[in-house]
XYZ file of C-alpha atoms in Angstrom:
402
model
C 15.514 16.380 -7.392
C 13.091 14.835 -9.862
C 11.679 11.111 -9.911
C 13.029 9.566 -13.084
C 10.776 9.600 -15.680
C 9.662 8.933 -18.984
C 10.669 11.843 -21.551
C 8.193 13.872 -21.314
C 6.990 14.863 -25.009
C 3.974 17.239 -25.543
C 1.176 15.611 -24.886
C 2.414 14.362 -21.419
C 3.339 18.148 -20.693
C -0.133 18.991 -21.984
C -1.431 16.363 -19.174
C 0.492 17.761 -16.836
C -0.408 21.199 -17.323
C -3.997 19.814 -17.096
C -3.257 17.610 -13.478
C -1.475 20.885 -12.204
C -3.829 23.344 -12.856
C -7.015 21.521 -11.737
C -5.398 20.400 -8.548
C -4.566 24.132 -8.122
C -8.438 25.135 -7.703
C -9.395 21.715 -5.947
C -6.813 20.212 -3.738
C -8.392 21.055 -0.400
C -6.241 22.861 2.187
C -5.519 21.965 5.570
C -6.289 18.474 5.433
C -2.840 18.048 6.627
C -3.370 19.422 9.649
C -7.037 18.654 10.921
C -7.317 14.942 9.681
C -4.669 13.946 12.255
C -6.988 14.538 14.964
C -10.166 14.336 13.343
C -12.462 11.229 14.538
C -11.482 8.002 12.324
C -15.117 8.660 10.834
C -14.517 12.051 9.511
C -11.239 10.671 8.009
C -12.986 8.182 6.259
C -15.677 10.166 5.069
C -13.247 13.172 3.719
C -11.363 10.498 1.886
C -14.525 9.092 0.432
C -15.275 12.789 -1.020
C -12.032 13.183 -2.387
C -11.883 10.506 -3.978
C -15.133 10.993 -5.893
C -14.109 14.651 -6.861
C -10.365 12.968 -8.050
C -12.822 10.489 -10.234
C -14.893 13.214 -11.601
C -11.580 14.723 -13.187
C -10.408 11.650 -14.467
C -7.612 11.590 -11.758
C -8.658 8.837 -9.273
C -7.788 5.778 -11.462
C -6.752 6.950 -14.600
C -4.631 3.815 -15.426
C -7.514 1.624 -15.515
C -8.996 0.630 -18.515
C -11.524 2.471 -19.519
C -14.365 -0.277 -19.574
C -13.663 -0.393 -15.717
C -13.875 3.573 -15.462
C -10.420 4.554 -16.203
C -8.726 6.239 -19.231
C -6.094 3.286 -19.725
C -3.432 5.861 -18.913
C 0.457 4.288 -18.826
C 3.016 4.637 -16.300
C 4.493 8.074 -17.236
C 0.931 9.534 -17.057
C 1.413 7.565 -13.249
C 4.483 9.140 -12.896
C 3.010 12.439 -13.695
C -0.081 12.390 -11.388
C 1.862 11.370 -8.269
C 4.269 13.845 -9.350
C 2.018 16.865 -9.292
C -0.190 15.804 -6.300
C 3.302 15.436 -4.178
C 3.731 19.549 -5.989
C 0.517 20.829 -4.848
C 0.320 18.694 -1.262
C -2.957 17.606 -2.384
C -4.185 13.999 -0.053
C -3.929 10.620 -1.305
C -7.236 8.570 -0.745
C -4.929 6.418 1.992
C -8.239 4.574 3.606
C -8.942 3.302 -0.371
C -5.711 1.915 -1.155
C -6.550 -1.751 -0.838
C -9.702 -1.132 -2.936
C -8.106 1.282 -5.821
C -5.016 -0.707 -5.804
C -5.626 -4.913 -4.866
C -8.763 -5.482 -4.945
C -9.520 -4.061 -8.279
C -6.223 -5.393 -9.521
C -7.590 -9.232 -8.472
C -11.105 -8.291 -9.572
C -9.978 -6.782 -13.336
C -7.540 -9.597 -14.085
C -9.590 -12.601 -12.907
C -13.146 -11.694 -11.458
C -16.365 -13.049 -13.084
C -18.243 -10.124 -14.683
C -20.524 -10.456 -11.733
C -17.766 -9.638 -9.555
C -16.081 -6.705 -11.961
C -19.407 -5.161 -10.510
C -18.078 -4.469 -7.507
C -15.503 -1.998 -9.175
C -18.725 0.272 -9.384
C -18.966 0.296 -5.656
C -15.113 0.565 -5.329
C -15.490 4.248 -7.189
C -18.149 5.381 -5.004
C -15.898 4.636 -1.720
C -16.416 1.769 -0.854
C -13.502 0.399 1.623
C -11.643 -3.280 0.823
C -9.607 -5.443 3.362
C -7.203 -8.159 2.998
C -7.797 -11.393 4.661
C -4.696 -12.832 4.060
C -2.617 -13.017 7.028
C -3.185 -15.567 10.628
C -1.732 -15.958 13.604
C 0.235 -19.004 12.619
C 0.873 -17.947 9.061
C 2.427 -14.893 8.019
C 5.548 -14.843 6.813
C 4.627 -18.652 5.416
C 1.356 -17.316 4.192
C 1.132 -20.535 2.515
C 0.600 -22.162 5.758
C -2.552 -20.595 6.253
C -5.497 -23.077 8.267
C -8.505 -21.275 7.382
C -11.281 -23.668 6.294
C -13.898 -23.122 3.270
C -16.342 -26.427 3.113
C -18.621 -26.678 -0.110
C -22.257 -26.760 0.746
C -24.575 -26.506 -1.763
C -24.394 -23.122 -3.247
C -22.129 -21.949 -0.420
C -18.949 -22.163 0.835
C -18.858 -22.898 4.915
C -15.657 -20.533 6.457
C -14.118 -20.956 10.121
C -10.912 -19.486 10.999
C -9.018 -16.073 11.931
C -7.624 -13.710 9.938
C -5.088 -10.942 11.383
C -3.140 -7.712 10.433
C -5.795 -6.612 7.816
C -5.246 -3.594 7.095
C -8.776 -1.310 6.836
C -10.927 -4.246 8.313
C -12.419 -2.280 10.679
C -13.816 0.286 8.232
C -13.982 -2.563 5.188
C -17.409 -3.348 2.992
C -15.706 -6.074 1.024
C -12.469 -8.491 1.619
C -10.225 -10.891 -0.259
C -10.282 -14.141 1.798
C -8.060 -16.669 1.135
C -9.258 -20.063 2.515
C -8.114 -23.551 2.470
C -10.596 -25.475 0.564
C -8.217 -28.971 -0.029
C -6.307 -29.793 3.124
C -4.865 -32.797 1.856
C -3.092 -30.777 -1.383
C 0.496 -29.572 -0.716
C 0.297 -25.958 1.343
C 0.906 -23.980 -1.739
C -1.924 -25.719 -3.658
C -5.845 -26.433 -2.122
C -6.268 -22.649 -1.474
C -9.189 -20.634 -2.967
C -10.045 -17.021 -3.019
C -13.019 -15.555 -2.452
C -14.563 -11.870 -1.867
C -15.865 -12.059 1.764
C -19.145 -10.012 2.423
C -17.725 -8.027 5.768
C -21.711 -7.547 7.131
C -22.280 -11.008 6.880
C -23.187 -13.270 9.900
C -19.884 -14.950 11.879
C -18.215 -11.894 10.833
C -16.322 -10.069 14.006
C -13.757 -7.403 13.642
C -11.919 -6.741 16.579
C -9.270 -3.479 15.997
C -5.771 -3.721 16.336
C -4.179 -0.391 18.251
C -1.036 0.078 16.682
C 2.396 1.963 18.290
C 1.161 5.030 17.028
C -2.419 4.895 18.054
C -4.331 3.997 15.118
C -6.279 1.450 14.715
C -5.701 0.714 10.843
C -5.249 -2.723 11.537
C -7.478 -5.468 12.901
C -8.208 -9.108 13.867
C -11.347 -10.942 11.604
C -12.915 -13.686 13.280
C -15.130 -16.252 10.703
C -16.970 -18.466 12.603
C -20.075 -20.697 10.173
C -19.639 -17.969 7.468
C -21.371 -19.099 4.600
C -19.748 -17.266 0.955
C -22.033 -17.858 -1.772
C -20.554 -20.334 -4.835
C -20.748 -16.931 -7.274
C -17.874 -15.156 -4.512
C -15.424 -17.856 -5.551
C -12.668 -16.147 -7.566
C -11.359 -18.090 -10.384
C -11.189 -21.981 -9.544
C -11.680 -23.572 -6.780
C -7.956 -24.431 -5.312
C -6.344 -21.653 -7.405
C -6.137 -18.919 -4.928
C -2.464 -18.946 -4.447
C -1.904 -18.239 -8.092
C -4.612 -15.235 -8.352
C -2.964 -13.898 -4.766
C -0.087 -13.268 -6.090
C -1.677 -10.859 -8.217
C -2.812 -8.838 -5.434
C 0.493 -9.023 -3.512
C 2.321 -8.251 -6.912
C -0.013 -4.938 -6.815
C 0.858 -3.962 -3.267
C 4.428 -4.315 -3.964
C 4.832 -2.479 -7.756
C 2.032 -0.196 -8.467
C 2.015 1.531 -4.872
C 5.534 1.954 -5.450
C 5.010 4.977 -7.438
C 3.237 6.680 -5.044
C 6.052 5.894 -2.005
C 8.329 7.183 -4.222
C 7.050 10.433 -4.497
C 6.481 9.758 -0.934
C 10.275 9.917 0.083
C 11.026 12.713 -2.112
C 8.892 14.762 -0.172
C 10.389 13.469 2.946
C 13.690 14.308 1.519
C 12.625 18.055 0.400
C 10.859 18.563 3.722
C 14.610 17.638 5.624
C 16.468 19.871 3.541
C 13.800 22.611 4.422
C 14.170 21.657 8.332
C 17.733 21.702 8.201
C 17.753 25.400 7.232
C 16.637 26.710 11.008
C 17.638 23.418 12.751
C 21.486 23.432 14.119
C 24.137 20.968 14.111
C 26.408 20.440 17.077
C 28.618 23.057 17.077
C 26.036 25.588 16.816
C 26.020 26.485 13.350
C 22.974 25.241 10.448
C 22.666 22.297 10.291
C 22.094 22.440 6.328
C 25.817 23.467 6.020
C 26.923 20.561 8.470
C 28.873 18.321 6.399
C 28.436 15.227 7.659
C 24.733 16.153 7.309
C 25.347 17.033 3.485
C 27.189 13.989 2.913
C 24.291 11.622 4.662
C 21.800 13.402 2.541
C 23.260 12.916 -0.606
C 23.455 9.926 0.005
C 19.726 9.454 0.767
C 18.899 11.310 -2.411
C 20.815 8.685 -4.419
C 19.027 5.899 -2.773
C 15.749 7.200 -3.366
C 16.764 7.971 -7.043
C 17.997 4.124 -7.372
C 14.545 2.864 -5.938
C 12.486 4.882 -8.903
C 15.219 3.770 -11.191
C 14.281 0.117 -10.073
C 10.855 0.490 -10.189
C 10.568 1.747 -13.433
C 12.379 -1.333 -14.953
C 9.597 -3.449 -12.954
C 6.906 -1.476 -14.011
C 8.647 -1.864 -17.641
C 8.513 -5.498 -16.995
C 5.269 -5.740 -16.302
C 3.547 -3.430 -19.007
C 5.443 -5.355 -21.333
C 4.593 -9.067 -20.246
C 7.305 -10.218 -18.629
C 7.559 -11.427 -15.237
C 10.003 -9.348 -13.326
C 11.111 -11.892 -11.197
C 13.308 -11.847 -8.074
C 13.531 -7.820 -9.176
C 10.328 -7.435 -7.765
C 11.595 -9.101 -3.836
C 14.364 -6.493 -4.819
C 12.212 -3.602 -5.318
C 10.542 -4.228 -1.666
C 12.969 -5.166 0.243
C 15.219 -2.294 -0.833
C 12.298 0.372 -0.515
C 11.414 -0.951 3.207
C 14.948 -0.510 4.655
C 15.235 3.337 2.797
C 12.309 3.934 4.466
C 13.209 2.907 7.733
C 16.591 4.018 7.810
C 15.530 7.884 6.305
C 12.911 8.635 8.421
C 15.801 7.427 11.475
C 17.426 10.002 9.749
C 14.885 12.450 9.943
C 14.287 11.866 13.733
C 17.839 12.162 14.432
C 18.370 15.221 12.422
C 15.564 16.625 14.451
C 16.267 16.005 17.900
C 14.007 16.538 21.547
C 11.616 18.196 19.223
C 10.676 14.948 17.016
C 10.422 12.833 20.166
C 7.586 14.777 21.272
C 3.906 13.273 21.143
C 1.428 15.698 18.891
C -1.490 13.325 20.362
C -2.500 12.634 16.804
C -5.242 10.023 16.178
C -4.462 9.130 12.506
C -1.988 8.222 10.547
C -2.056 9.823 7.015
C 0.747 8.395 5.069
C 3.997 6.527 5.702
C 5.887 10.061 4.826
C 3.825 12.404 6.409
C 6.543 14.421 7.827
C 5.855 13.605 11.543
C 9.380 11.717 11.499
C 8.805 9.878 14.769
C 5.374 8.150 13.472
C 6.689 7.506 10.100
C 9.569 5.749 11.436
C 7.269 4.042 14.111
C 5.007 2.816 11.049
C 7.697 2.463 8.825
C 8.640 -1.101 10.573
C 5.041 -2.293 9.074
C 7.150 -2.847 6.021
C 9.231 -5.380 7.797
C 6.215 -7.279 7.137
C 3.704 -5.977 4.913
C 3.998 -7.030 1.277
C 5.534 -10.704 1.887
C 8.115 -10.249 4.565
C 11.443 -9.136 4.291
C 12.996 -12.231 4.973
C 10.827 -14.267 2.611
C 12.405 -11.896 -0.403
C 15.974 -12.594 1.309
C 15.243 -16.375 0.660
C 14.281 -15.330 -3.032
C 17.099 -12.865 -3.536
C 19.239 -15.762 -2.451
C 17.655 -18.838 -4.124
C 17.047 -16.847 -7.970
C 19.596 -14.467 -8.051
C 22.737 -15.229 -5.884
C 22.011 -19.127 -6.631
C 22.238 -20.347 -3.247
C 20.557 -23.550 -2.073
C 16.712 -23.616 -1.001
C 15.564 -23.115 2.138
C 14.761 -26.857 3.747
C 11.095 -26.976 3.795
């Protein structure tokens, strides 16, 4: 099975060619098995180096423009590259996602050229967090009681910020702070890029179900943000957010995708020595055969979907509800395959390899993935938040009462 993509006319074969055969002499080997154990600061530091040796090649961001350090590259060249690193089991730079993916998203499309400087840093490994998320506002992000006071040349910030993801490891964040509390929820919020070594910083770690700690809690007690770290206007920050969110949700998609094709290659590969319950292989159960399929088509539908988003949004348009679509869809295949995969497994995927780190949401150790793969209950804008817009834009239905 193949992700659905573009046709692919000479010059993208010629690219591909080119991806596959330089990931054949670099992809490092192993990775897959030491980095689970390996200390959190060896994992960090590994994906640091990687990514630098992807940018040397042209491979780490190709689709940004090329006045940020890209090569302006489209989706199918996307398509492509995830394509061919899935092929060759090379690593995605997982620590780096917020900053390859948000954060230079929010800094390209509306950051001062002051700020676009940080994109610099962003190349050379530097590690971006989300402050997004409190304890009182997470579905209803919007809801969100973080305070940012004008003074002077600074901005005074008190408040708590939870579930962001890579704050313990993080250089730079993207706050968002209430800087109106007398405008309606969705309006009197501002953005800002939060300096993580600053003073009345604390970041306390999260331990997750699995172990890891790639969440944590950031504490902002008298933190002063200088004017110049306001992104965009003052009171605008919901608007520009959405542009980050829109980037977790669409552009990652690409790589998940490839993500649960792997998964679903890796079960058909298990299912050759595993056995069913009446003692023959379990890849000739039919019941097993007939879930599969099934699986296969699902995961075929969610690239289908996201390459009409992706259309959408390399064309201008505003995909819409199809984007709450896209997510919400993609978060329940993931949970319910990887259920699949522990299932299909048995004793042996219930027992506990003692691993440190969590590498991916489809690494293949079915029990973690499907442990982690509840994050996406929540991560992205909630599930139930794109219910109420599924219901509201597309089946018509009558707002939520707010």
């Amino acid at each position: 099975m193949t992700v659905k993509a573009p046709a692919e006319d000479a010059e993208l074969a010629a690219y591909r060619a080119r991806v596959r055969a330089w990931l054949a002499e670099h992809a490092p080997e192993d990775w897959a098995e030491k980095l689970p154990y390996a200390d959190e600061a060896e994992v960090l530091e590994f994906y640091r180096a990687w990514a630098r040796e992807l940018h040397s090649a042209g491979l780490l961001v190709p689709q940004w423009p090329e006045r940020f350090g890209g090569a302006g590259t489209g989706l199918a060249q996307q398509v492509v590259l995830q394509q061919e690193m899935s092929r060759a089991g090379a690593p995605r730079p997982r620590y780096l996602a917020i900053s390859l993916g948000h954060a230079a998203a929010t800094l390209m499309e509306h950051g001062s050229p002051e700020q676009q400087k940080l994109l610099d840093g962003i190349l050379d490994g530097d590690v971006w967090c989300q402050g997004f998320s409190e304890p009182g506002a997470g579905s209803d992000l919007a809801s969100l009681r973080t305070r940012a006071v004008r003074e002077g040349d600074s901005y005074v910030v008190n408040g708590q910020k939870i579930w962001s993801s890579m704050g313990l490891y993080a250089r730079w964040g993207l706050l968002l702070a209430r800087t109106d509390p007398d405008a309606p929820k969705h309006r009197g919020i501002s953005l800002f890029i939060l300096d993580m070594r600053a003073p009345g910083v604390e970041v306390r770690p999260i331990r997750q179900a699995t172990g890891a700690h790639e969440f944590a809690e950031v504490f902002l007690t008298d933190v002063r943000i200088p004017a110049s770290m306001l992104v965009g206007k003052e009171n605008d920050g919901w608007r520009l957010a959405q542009t980050t969110l829109a980037t977790e949700r669409y552009a990652q998609m690409v790589e998940l995708h490839a993500g649960l094709e792997e998964l679903l290659a890796l079960l058909v590969r298990q299912a050759r020595r595993l056995r069913a319950a009446d003692g023959g292989p379990l890849v000739e159960d039919s019941e097993f055969r007939q879930r599969l399929a099934a699986f296969a088509g699902e995961v075929e539908v969610l690239g289908l979907i996201n390459d009409r988003v992706l259309g959408d949004i390399s064309a201008g348009r505003d995909p819409g509800a199809r984007g709450s679509i896209l997510k919400l869809y993609f978060s329940r295949l993931l949970q319910r395959l990887t259920a699949f995969g522990v299932r299909s497994n048995g004793l042996a995927a219930h027992v506990d390899p003692r691993r440190k780190n969590d590498l991916s949401y489809t690494s293949g150790d079915w029990m973690l993935d499907h442990i982690r793969s509840w994050t996406w209950t929540i991560a992205a804008g909630s599930n139930e938040i794109q219910r109420n817009i599924i219901g509201e834009r597309v089946l018509g239905l009558p707002r939520e009462p707010r």
